[in-house]
Amino acid sequence: MTPFTRKVILIIQSIPEGSVMTYGGVARAAGSPRAARQVVRILHSMSRKYRLPWHRVINAKGMISLTEDESASLQQLYLAGEGVVFDERGMVDLERYQYVPGPELELESELTDDFGAGAEDHLLPPFE
């Protein structure tokens, strides 16, 4: 695993309930501001293994980027369940809900895919 991938995973894992980050925001926090598409790839390929809160990552406009209706609806449902409010255009107020990890975020943590019995499978990304 590359250092960038490790950082992205740890950053996404750190997004608190009721907050969101943009793909570009995750890339910036991981040290590569032009790598938003890499963040998408990492989310797509590693969300299940690392039980990432995939639903907390949205686009720079504050909108859900998923194009498949069921998956997009599921993402909006999960976010709404955490208290994130969407306006009539389906946008999240990034000024209010965007999480910006501070310098105290420990990016050298050990990654593990052993989450035990308490993991919430319903928050795993839908299969495509």
PDB file of N, CA and C in Angstrom, residues 15-113:
ATOM      1  N   ILE A  15     -13.349  10.878   9.693  1.00  0.00           N
ATOM      2  CA  ILE A  15     -14.480  11.784   9.487  1.00  0.00           C
ATOM      3  C   ILE A  15     -15.559  11.450  10.508  1.00  0.00           C
ATOM      4  N   PRO A  16     -15.896  12.415  11.364  1.00  0.00           N
ATOM      5  CA  PRO A  16     -16.883  12.103  12.408  1.00  0.00           C
ATOM      6  C   PRO A  16     -18.308  12.012  11.858  1.00  0.00           C
ATOM      7  N   GLU A  17     -19.144  11.302  12.581  1.00  0.00           N
ATOM      8  CA  GLU A  17     -20.551  11.192  12.246  1.00  0.00           C
ATOM      9  C   GLU A  17     -21.147  12.598  12.158  1.00  0.00           C
ATOM     10  N   GLY A  18     -21.975  12.835  11.140  1.00  0.00           N
ATOM     11  CA  GLY A  18     -22.617  14.129  10.963  1.00  0.00           C
ATOM     12  C   GLY A  18     -21.765  15.143  10.222  1.00  0.00           C
ATOM     13  N   SER A  19     -20.635  14.695   9.697  1.00  0.00           N
ATOM     14  CA  SER A  19     -19.738  15.565   8.932  1.00  0.00           C
ATOM     15  C   SER A  19     -19.451  14.924   7.583  1.00  0.00           C
ATOM     16  N   VAL A  20     -18.958  15.733   6.656  1.00  0.00           N
ATOM     17  CA  VAL A  20     -18.576  15.240   5.337  1.00  0.00           C
ATOM     18  C   VAL A  20     -17.222  15.831   4.960  1.00  0.00           C
ATOM     19  N   MET A  21     -16.595  15.195   3.998  1.00  0.00           N
ATOM     20  CA  MET A  21     -15.413  15.753   3.336  1.00  0.00           C
ATOM     21  C   MET A  21     -15.627  15.603   1.848  1.00  0.00           C
ATOM     22  N   THR A  22     -14.961  16.440   1.090  1.00  0.00           N
ATOM     23  CA  THR A  22     -14.994  16.304  -0.360  1.00  0.00           C
ATOM     24  C   THR A  22     -13.844  15.401  -0.794  1.00  0.00           C
ATOM     25  N   TYR A  23     -13.965  14.855  -1.996  1.00  0.00           N
ATOM     26  CA  TYR A  23     -12.885  14.024  -2.525  1.00  0.00           C
ATOM     27  C   TYR A  23     -11.585  14.827  -2.568  1.00  0.00           C
ATOM     28  N   GLY A  24     -11.676  16.060  -3.030  1.00  0.00           N
ATOM     29  CA  GLY A  24     -10.500  16.927  -3.093  1.00  0.00           C
ATOM     30  C   GLY A  24      -9.967  17.285  -1.719  1.00  0.00           C
ATOM     31  N   GLY A  25     -10.860  17.454  -0.754  1.00  0.00           N
ATOM     32  CA  GLY A  25     -10.443  17.747   0.617  1.00  0.00           C
ATOM     33  C   GLY A  25      -9.665  16.595   1.221  1.00  0.00           C
ATOM     34  N   VAL A  26     -10.097  15.380   0.946  1.00  0.00           N
ATOM     35  CA  VAL A  26      -9.372  14.202   1.419  1.00  0.00           C
ATOM     36  C   VAL A  26      -7.995  14.162   0.757  1.00  0.00           C
ATOM     37  N   ALA A  27      -7.957  14.396  -0.554  1.00  0.00           N
ATOM     38  CA  ALA A  27      -6.686  14.377  -1.279  1.00  0.00           C
ATOM     39  C   ALA A  27      -5.728  15.436  -0.728  1.00  0.00           C
ATOM     40  N   ARG A  28      -6.227  16.654  -0.491  1.00  0.00           N
ATOM     41  CA  ARG A  28      -5.394  17.721   0.082  1.00  0.00           C
ATOM     42  C   ARG A  28      -4.848  17.323   1.447  1.00  0.00           C
ATOM     43  N   ALA A  29      -5.722  16.808   2.306  1.00  0.00           N
ATOM     44  CA  ALA A  29      -5.310  16.417   3.653  1.00  0.00           C
ATOM     45  C   ALA A  29      -4.273  15.290   3.614  1.00  0.00           C
ATOM     46  N   ALA A  30      -4.323  14.475   2.563  1.00  0.00           N
ATOM     47  CA  ALA A  30      -3.367  13.368   2.417  1.00  0.00           C
ATOM     48  C   ALA A  30      -2.081  13.815   1.732  1.00  0.00           C
ATOM     49  N   GLY A  31      -2.011  15.098   1.348  1.00  0.00           N
ATOM     50  CA  GLY A  31      -0.783  15.637   0.780  1.00  0.00           C
ATOM     51  C   GLY A  31      -0.696  15.673  -0.722  1.00  0.00           C
ATOM     52  N   SER A  32      -1.790  15.417  -1.414  1.00  0.00           N
ATOM     53  CA  SER A  32      -1.777  15.435  -2.879  1.00  0.00           C
ATOM     54  C   SER A  32      -3.052  16.099  -3.396  1.00  0.00           C
ATOM     55  N   PRO A  33      -3.082  17.433  -3.415  1.00  0.00           N
ATOM     56  CA  PRO A  33      -4.315  18.172  -3.713  1.00  0.00           C
ATOM     57  C   PRO A  33      -4.949  17.885  -5.076  1.00  0.00           C
ATOM     58  N   ARG A  34      -4.197  17.333  -6.001  1.00  0.00           N
ATOM     59  CA  ARG A  34      -4.753  17.070  -7.331  1.00  0.00           C
ATOM     60  C   ARG A  34      -5.176  15.605  -7.514  1.00  0.00           C
ATOM     61  N   ALA A  35      -5.316  14.884  -6.416  1.00  0.00           N
ATOM     62  CA  ALA A  35      -5.562  13.444  -6.511  1.00  0.00           C
ATOM     63  C   ALA A  35      -6.977  13.036  -6.097  1.00  0.00           C
ATOM     64  N   ALA A  36      -7.969  13.877  -6.360  1.00  0.00           N
ATOM     65  CA  ALA A  36      -9.344  13.552  -5.987  1.00  0.00           C
ATOM     66  C   ALA A  36      -9.818  12.256  -6.646  1.00  0.00           C
ATOM     67  N   ARG A  37      -9.414  12.025  -7.878  1.00  0.00           N
ATOM     68  CA  ARG A  37      -9.834  10.782  -8.556  1.00  0.00           C
ATOM     69  C   ARG A  37      -9.214   9.551  -7.925  1.00  0.00           C
ATOM     70  N   GLN A  38      -8.027   9.704  -7.369  1.00  0.00           N
ATOM     71  CA  GLN A  38      -7.409   8.596  -6.641  1.00  0.00           C
ATOM     72  C   GLN A  38      -8.216   8.270  -5.388  1.00  0.00           C
ATOM     73  N   VAL A  39      -8.735   9.309  -4.743  1.00  0.00           N
ATOM     74  CA  VAL A  39      -9.573   9.105  -3.561  1.00  0.00           C
ATOM     75  C   VAL A  39     -10.804   8.300  -3.948  1.00  0.00           C
ATOM     76  N   VAL A  40     -11.397   8.617  -5.082  1.00  0.00           N
ATOM     77  CA  VAL A  40     -12.555   7.861  -5.574  1.00  0.00           C
ATOM     78  C   VAL A  40     -12.170   6.388  -5.754  1.00  0.00           C
ATOM     79  N   ARG A  41     -11.040   6.146  -6.366  1.00  0.00           N
ATOM     80  CA  ARG A  41     -10.581   4.772  -6.597  1.00  0.00           C
ATOM     81  C   ARG A  41     -10.369   4.029  -5.278  1.00  0.00           C
ATOM     82  N   ILE A  42      -9.745   4.703  -4.325  1.00  0.00           N
ATOM     83  CA  ILE A  42      -9.493   4.081  -3.019  1.00  0.00           C
ATOM     84  C   ILE A  42     -10.814   3.762  -2.326  1.00  0.00           C
ATOM     85  N   LEU A  43     -11.751   4.703  -2.358  1.00  0.00           N
ATOM     86  CA  LEU A  43     -13.063   4.449  -1.755  1.00  0.00           C
ATOM     87  C   LEU A  43     -13.736   3.249  -2.412  1.00  0.00           C
ATOM     88  N   HIS A  44     -13.683   3.204  -3.722  1.00  0.00           N
ATOM     89  CA  HIS A  44     -14.352   2.124  -4.454  1.00  0.00           C
ATOM     90  C   HIS A  44     -13.725   0.762  -4.143  1.00  0.00           C
ATOM     91  N   SER A  45     -12.406   0.717  -4.063  1.00  0.00           N
ATOM     92  CA  SER A  45     -11.739  -0.573  -3.925  1.00  0.00           C
ATOM     93  C   SER A  45     -11.463  -1.004  -2.487  1.00  0.00           C
ATOM     94  N   MET A  46     -11.513  -0.078  -1.527  1.00  0.00           N
ATOM     95  CA  MET A  46     -11.098  -0.433  -0.173  1.00  0.00           C
ATOM     96  C   MET A  46     -12.119  -0.149   0.927  1.00  0.00           C
ATOM     97  N   SER A  47     -13.287   0.376   0.575  1.00  0.00           N
ATOM     98  CA  SER A  47     -14.284   0.716   1.596  1.00  0.00           C
ATOM     99  C   SER A  47     -14.713  -0.492   2.410  1.00  0.00           C
ATOM    100  N   ARG A  48     -14.937  -1.602   1.768  1.00  0.00           N
ATOM    101  CA  ARG A  48     -15.376  -2.792   2.501  1.00  0.00           C
ATOM    102  C   ARG A  48     -14.280  -3.342   3.403  1.00  0.00           C
ATOM    103  N   LYS A  49     -13.097  -3.483   2.874  1.00  0.00           N
ATOM    104  CA  LYS A  49     -12.007  -4.077   3.646  1.00  0.00           C
ATOM    105  C   LYS A  49     -11.722  -3.271   4.913  1.00  0.00           C
ATOM    106  N   TYR A  50     -11.707  -1.944   4.791  1.00  0.00           N
ATOM    107  CA  TYR A  50     -11.365  -1.082   5.924  1.00  0.00           C
ATOM    108  C   TYR A  50     -12.591  -0.451   6.574  1.00  0.00           C
ATOM    109  N   ARG A  51     -13.770  -0.873   6.132  1.00  0.00           N
ATOM    110  CA  ARG A  51     -15.049  -0.366   6.660  1.00  0.00           C
ATOM    111  C   ARG A  51     -15.053   1.158   6.751  1.00  0.00           C
ATOM    112  N   LEU A  52     -14.729   1.767   5.630  1.00  0.00           N
ATOM    113  CA  LEU A  52     -14.670   3.221   5.562  1.00  0.00           C
ATOM    114  C   LEU A  52     -16.075   3.821   5.560  1.00  0.00           C
ATOM    115  N   PRO A  53     -16.267   4.938   6.217  1.00  0.00           N
ATOM    116  CA  PRO A  53     -17.556   5.625   6.150  1.00  0.00           C
ATOM    117  C   PRO A  53     -17.686   6.347   4.798  1.00  0.00           C
ATOM    118  N   TRP A  54     -17.795   5.551   3.750  1.00  0.00           N
ATOM    119  CA  TRP A  54     -17.816   6.024   2.364  1.00  0.00           C
ATOM    120  C   TRP A  54     -18.885   7.077   2.131  1.00  0.00           C
ATOM    121  N   HIS A  55     -19.975   6.979   2.860  1.00  0.00           N
ATOM    122  CA  HIS A  55     -21.111   7.883   2.652  1.00  0.00           C
ATOM    123  C   HIS A  55     -20.793   9.316   3.080  1.00  0.00           C
ATOM    124  N   ARG A  56     -19.712   9.525   3.808  1.00  0.00           N
ATOM    125  CA  ARG A  56     -19.347  10.861   4.291  1.00  0.00           C
ATOM    126  C   ARG A  56     -18.453  11.621   3.315  1.00  0.00           C
ATOM    127  N   VAL A  57     -18.200  11.057   2.144  1.00  0.00           N
ATOM    128  CA  VAL A  57     -17.369  11.731   1.140  1.00  0.00           C
ATOM    129  C   VAL A  57     -18.257  12.108  -0.044  1.00  0.00           C
ATOM    130  N   ILE A  58     -18.265  13.406  -0.343  1.00  0.00           N
ATOM    131  CA  ILE A  58     -19.125  13.946  -1.406  1.00  0.00           C
ATOM    132  C   ILE A  58     -18.282  14.824  -2.333  1.00  0.00           C
ATOM    133  N   ASN A  59     -18.911  15.377  -3.366  1.00  0.00           N
ATOM    134  CA  ASN A  59     -18.139  16.183  -4.314  1.00  0.00           C
ATOM    135  C   ASN A  59     -17.975  17.631  -3.837  1.00  0.00           C
ATOM    136  N   ALA A  60     -17.191  18.386  -4.571  1.00  0.00           N
ATOM    137  CA  ALA A  60     -16.848  19.764  -4.196  1.00  0.00           C
ATOM    138  C   ALA A  60     -18.043  20.712  -4.223  1.00  0.00           C
ATOM    139  N   LYS A  61     -19.112  20.334  -4.903  1.00  0.00           N
ATOM    140  CA  LYS A  61     -20.327  21.153  -4.923  1.00  0.00           C
ATOM    141  C   LYS A  61     -21.206  20.885  -3.711  1.00  0.00           C
ATOM    142  N   GLY A  62     -20.825  19.887  -2.909  1.00  0.00           N
ATOM    143  CA  GLY A  62     -21.637  19.512  -1.764  1.00  0.00           C
ATOM    144  C   GLY A  62     -22.731  18.538  -2.134  1.00  0.00           C
ATOM    145  N   MET A  63     -22.529  17.809  -3.220  1.00  0.00           N
ATOM    146  CA  MET A  63     -23.546  16.881  -3.713  1.00  0.00           C
ATOM    147  C   MET A  63     -23.006  15.455  -3.743  1.00  0.00           C
ATOM    148  N   ILE A  64     -23.913  14.527  -3.767  1.00  0.00           N
ATOM    149  CA  ILE A  64     -23.577  13.120  -3.910  1.00  0.00           C
ATOM    150  C   ILE A  64     -23.209  12.877  -5.367  1.00  0.00           C
ATOM    151  N   SER A  65     -22.105  12.180  -5.582  1.00  0.00           N
ATOM    152  CA  SER A  65     -21.626  11.941  -6.945  1.00  0.00           C
ATOM    153  C   SER A  65     -22.078  10.625  -7.536  1.00  0.00           C
ATOM    154  N   LEU A  66     -22.565   9.726  -6.710  1.00  0.00           N
ATOM    155  CA  LEU A  66     -22.991   8.429  -7.229  1.00  0.00           C
ATOM    156  C   LEU A  66     -24.102   8.617  -8.254  1.00  0.00           C
ATOM    157  N   THR A  67     -24.004   7.903  -9.353  1.00  0.00           N
ATOM    158  CA  THR A  67     -24.990   8.068 -10.423  1.00  0.00           C
ATOM    159  C   THR A  67     -26.100   7.034 -10.364  1.00  0.00           C
ATOM    160  N   GLU A  68     -25.853   5.916  -9.719  1.00  0.00           N
ATOM    161  CA  GLU A  68     -26.872   4.877  -9.596  1.00  0.00           C
ATOM    162  C   GLU A  68     -27.859   5.322  -8.516  1.00  0.00           C
ATOM    163  N   ASP A  69     -29.142   5.409  -8.872  1.00  0.00           N
ATOM    164  CA  ASP A  69     -30.160   5.975  -7.985  1.00  0.00           C
ATOM    165  C   ASP A  69     -30.217   5.330  -6.612  1.00  0.00           C
ATOM    166  N   GLU A  70     -30.179   4.011  -6.566  1.00  0.00           N
ATOM    167  CA  GLU A  70     -30.302   3.324  -5.282  1.00  0.00           C
ATOM    168  C   GLU A  70     -29.115   3.645  -4.364  1.00  0.00           C
ATOM    169  N   SER A  71     -27.905   3.634  -4.904  1.00  0.00           N
ATOM    170  CA  SER A  71     -26.716   3.938  -4.109  1.00  0.00           C
ATOM    171  C   SER A  71     -26.717   5.393  -3.647  1.00  0.00           C
ATOM    172  N   ALA A  72     -27.103   6.298  -4.533  1.00  0.00           N
ATOM    173  CA  ALA A  72     -27.160   7.715  -4.169  1.00  0.00           C
ATOM    174  C   ALA A  72     -28.198   7.951  -3.078  1.00  0.00           C
ATOM    175  N   SER A  73     -29.346   7.304  -3.199  1.00  0.00           N
ATOM    176  CA  SER A  73     -30.387   7.433  -2.182  1.00  0.00           C
ATOM    177  C   SER A  73     -29.919   6.875  -0.847  1.00  0.00           C
ATOM    178  N   LEU A  74     -29.195   5.774  -0.894  1.00  0.00           N
ATOM    179  CA  LEU A  74     -28.657   5.161   0.316  1.00  0.00           C
ATOM    180  C   LEU A  74     -27.658   6.101   0.994  1.00  0.00           C
ATOM    181  N   GLN A  75     -26.785   6.719   0.197  1.00  0.00           N
ATOM    182  CA  GLN A  75     -25.813   7.660   0.753  1.00  0.00           C
ATOM    183  C   GLN A  75     -26.528   8.839   1.415  1.00  0.00           C
ATOM    184  N   GLN A  76     -27.529   9.385   0.743  1.00  0.00           N
ATOM    185  CA  GLN A  76     -28.276  10.506   1.315  1.00  0.00           C
ATOM    186  C   GLN A  76     -29.009  10.078   2.591  1.00  0.00           C
ATOM    187  N   LEU A  77     -29.558   8.889   2.588  1.00  0.00           N
ATOM    188  CA  LEU A  77     -30.247   8.371   3.772  1.00  0.00           C
ATOM    189  C   LEU A  77     -29.291   8.232   4.957  1.00  0.00           C
ATOM    190  N   TYR A  78     -28.105   7.674   4.710  1.00  0.00           N
ATOM    191  CA  TYR A  78     -27.115   7.536   5.785  1.00  0.00           C
ATOM    192  C   TYR A  78     -26.712   8.898   6.341  1.00  0.00           C
ATOM    193  N   LEU A  79     -26.454   9.852   5.449  1.00  0.00           N
ATOM    194  CA  LEU A  79     -26.047  11.180   5.907  1.00  0.00           C
ATOM    195  C   LEU A  79     -27.174  11.871   6.676  1.00  0.00           C
ATOM    196  N   ALA A  80     -28.379  11.780   6.165  1.00  0.00           N
ATOM    197  CA  ALA A  80     -29.525  12.387   6.855  1.00  0.00           C
ATOM    198  C   ALA A  80     -29.704  11.748   8.235  1.00  0.00           C
ATOM    199  N   GLY A  81     -29.478  10.455   8.332  1.00  0.00           N
ATOM    200  CA  GLY A  81     -29.570   9.759   9.606  1.00  0.00           C
ATOM    201  C   GLY A  81     -28.537  10.241  10.617  1.00  0.00           C
ATOM    202  N   GLU A  82     -27.453  10.824  10.122  1.00  0.00           N
ATOM    203  CA  GLU A  82     -26.424  11.387  10.996  1.00  0.00           C
ATOM    204  C   GLU A  82     -26.643  12.879  11.257  1.00  0.00           C
ATOM    205  N   GLY A  83     -27.738  13.422  10.707  1.00  0.00           N
ATOM    206  CA  GLY A  83     -28.057  14.821  10.950  1.00  0.00           C
ATOM    207  C   GLY A  83     -27.602  15.790   9.876  1.00  0.00           C
ATOM    208  N   VAL A  84     -27.050  15.298   8.776  1.00  0.00           N
ATOM    209  CA  VAL A  84     -26.624  16.154   7.671  1.00  0.00           C
ATOM    210  C   VAL A  84     -27.865  16.545   6.869  1.00  0.00           C
ATOM    211  N   VAL A  85     -28.048  17.838   6.664  1.00  0.00           N
ATOM    212  CA  VAL A  85     -29.237  18.353   5.982  1.00  0.00           C
ATOM    213  C   VAL A  85     -28.895  18.681   4.529  1.00  0.00           C
ATOM    214  N   PHE A  86     -29.778  18.269   3.622  1.00  0.00           N
ATOM    215  CA  PHE A  86     -29.662  18.579   2.198  1.00  0.00           C
ATOM    216  C   PHE A  86     -30.681  19.662   1.867  1.00  0.00           C
ATOM    217  N   ASP A  87     -30.302  20.597   1.004  1.00  0.00           N
ATOM    218  CA  ASP A  87     -31.273  21.607   0.584  1.00  0.00           C
ATOM    219  C   ASP A  87     -32.132  21.058  -0.552  1.00  0.00           C
ATOM    220  N   GLU A  88     -33.013  21.870  -1.089  1.00  0.00           N
ATOM    221  CA  GLU A  88     -33.953  21.419  -2.121  1.00  0.00           C
ATOM    222  C   GLU A  88     -33.262  20.986  -3.409  1.00  0.00           C
ATOM    223  N   ARG A  89     -32.002  21.393  -3.608  1.00  0.00           N
ATOM    224  CA  ARG A  89     -31.239  20.985  -4.789  1.00  0.00           C
ATOM    225  C   ARG A  89     -30.397  19.737  -4.535  1.00  0.00           C
ATOM    226  N   GLY A  90     -30.498  19.201  -3.315  1.00  0.00           N
ATOM    227  CA  GLY A  90     -29.720  18.024  -2.968  1.00  0.00           C
ATOM    228  C   GLY A  90     -28.294  18.343  -2.576  1.00  0.00           C
ATOM    229  N   MET A  91     -28.077  19.557  -2.099  1.00  0.00           N
ATOM    230  CA  MET A  91     -26.734  19.990  -1.725  1.00  0.00           C
ATOM    231  C   MET A  91     -26.591  20.092  -0.208  1.00  0.00           C
ATOM    232  N   VAL A  92     -25.382  19.793   0.251  1.00  0.00           N
ATOM    233  CA  VAL A  92     -25.010  19.916   1.654  1.00  0.00           C
ATOM    234  C   VAL A  92     -24.289  21.249   1.827  1.00  0.00           C
ATOM    235  N   ASP A  93     -24.579  21.961   2.896  1.00  0.00           N
ATOM    236  CA  ASP A  93     -23.880  23.212   3.203  1.00  0.00           C
ATOM    237  C   ASP A  93     -22.484  22.861   3.716  1.00  0.00           C
ATOM    238  N   LEU A  94     -21.482  23.000   2.849  1.00  0.00           N
ATOM    239  CA  LEU A  94     -20.123  22.632   3.225  1.00  0.00           C
ATOM    240  C   LEU A  94     -19.569  23.522   4.335  1.00  0.00           C
ATOM    241  N   GLU A  95     -20.030  24.757   4.396  1.00  0.00           N
ATOM    242  CA  GLU A  95     -19.580  25.653   5.474  1.00  0.00           C
ATOM    243  C   GLU A  95     -19.974  25.072   6.835  1.00  0.00           C
ATOM    244  N   ARG A  96     -21.089  24.397   6.879  1.00  0.00           N
ATOM    245  CA  ARG A  96     -21.615  23.866   8.134  1.00  0.00           C
ATOM    246  C   ARG A  96     -21.141  22.443   8.443  1.00  0.00           C
ATOM    247  N   TYR A  97     -21.085  21.581   7.425  1.00  0.00           N
ATOM    248  CA  TYR A  97     -20.861  20.165   7.664  1.00  0.00           C
ATOM    249  C   TYR A  97     -19.474  19.642   7.281  1.00  0.00           C
ATOM    250  N   GLN A  98     -18.676  20.463   6.593  1.00  0.00           N
ATOM    251  CA  GLN A  98     -17.387  19.950   6.128  1.00  0.00           C
ATOM    252  C   GLN A  98     -16.400  19.783   7.276  1.00  0.00           C
ATOM    253  N   TYR A  99     -15.812  18.610   7.335  1.00  0.00           N
ATOM    254  CA  TYR A  99     -14.800  18.285   8.332  1.00  0.00           C
ATOM    255  C   TYR A  99     -13.431  18.575   7.745  1.00  0.00           C
ATOM    256  N   VAL A 100     -12.597  19.246   8.529  1.00  0.00           N
ATOM    257  CA  VAL A 100     -11.215  19.492   8.135  1.00  0.00           C
ATOM    258  C   VAL A 100     -10.334  18.896   9.228  1.00  0.00           C
ATOM    259  N   PRO A 101      -9.630  17.803   8.914  1.00  0.00           N
ATOM    260  CA  PRO A 101      -8.803  17.182   9.947  1.00  0.00           C
ATOM    261  C   PRO A 101      -7.681  18.122  10.370  1.00  0.00           C
ATOM    262  N   GLY A 102      -7.424  18.159  11.655  1.00  0.00           N
ATOM    263  CA  GLY A 102      -6.364  19.007  12.178  1.00  0.00           C
ATOM    264  C   GLY A 102      -5.012  18.319  12.113  1.00  0.00           C
ATOM    265  N   PRO A 103      -3.978  19.047  12.452  1.00  0.00           N
ATOM    266  CA  PRO A 103      -2.630  18.465  12.399  1.00  0.00           C
ATOM    267  C   PRO A 103      -2.436  17.349  13.422  1.00  0.00           C
ATOM    268  N   GLU A 104      -3.337  17.277  14.409  1.00  0.00           N
ATOM    269  CA  GLU A 104      -3.212  16.230  15.424  1.00  0.00           C
ATOM    270  C   GLU A 104      -3.628  14.860  14.923  1.00  0.00           C
ATOM    271  N   LEU A 105      -4.234  14.788  13.729  1.00  0.00           N
ATOM    272  CA  LEU A 105      -4.646  13.494  13.184  1.00  0.00           C
ATOM    273  C   LEU A 105      -3.418  12.613  13.032  1.00  0.00           C
ATOM    274  N   GLU A 106      -3.442  11.491  13.656  1.00  0.00           N
ATOM    275  CA  GLU A 106      -2.316  10.563  13.641  1.00  0.00           C
ATOM    276  C   GLU A 106      -2.373   9.726  12.369  1.00  0.00           C
ATOM    277  N   LEU A 107      -1.511  10.059  11.413  1.00  0.00           N
ATOM    278  CA  LEU A 107      -1.513   9.344  10.143  1.00  0.00           C
ATOM    279  C   LEU A 107      -0.556   8.160  10.138  1.00  0.00           C
ATOM    280  N   GLU A 108       0.095   7.910  11.232  1.00  0.00           N
ATOM    281  CA  GLU A 108       1.005   6.778  11.293  1.00  0.00           C
ATOM    282  C   GLU A 108       0.369   5.592  12.001  1.00  0.00           C
ATOM    283  N   SER A 109      -0.941   5.673  12.262  1.00  0.00           N
ATOM    284  CA  SER A 109      -1.643   4.586  12.941  1.00  0.00           C
ATOM    285  C   SER A 109      -1.541   3.298  12.143  1.00  0.00           C
ATOM    286  N   GLU A 110      -1.721   2.210  12.842  1.00  0.00           N
ATOM    287  CA  GLU A 110      -1.705   0.896  12.201  1.00  0.00           C
ATOM    288  C   GLU A 110      -3.066   0.628  11.578  1.00  0.00           C
ATOM    289  N   LEU A 111      -3.094   0.296  10.314  1.00  0.00           N
ATOM    290  CA  LEU A 111      -4.347  -0.053   9.651  1.00  0.00           C
ATOM    291  C   LEU A 111      -4.674  -1.499   9.943  1.00  0.00           C
ATOM    292  N   THR A 112      -5.934  -1.753  10.117  1.00  0.00           N
ATOM    293  CA  THR A 112      -6.368  -3.122  10.352  1.00  0.00           C
ATOM    294  C   THR A 112      -7.716  -3.335   9.686  1.00  0.00           C
ATOM    295  N   ASP A 113      -7.964  -4.548   9.266  1.00  0.00           N
ATOM    296  CA  ASP A 113      -9.283  -4.876   8.728  1.00  0.00           C
ATOM    297  C   ASP A 113      -9.994  -5.835   9.673  1.00  0.00           C
TER     298      ASP A 113
END
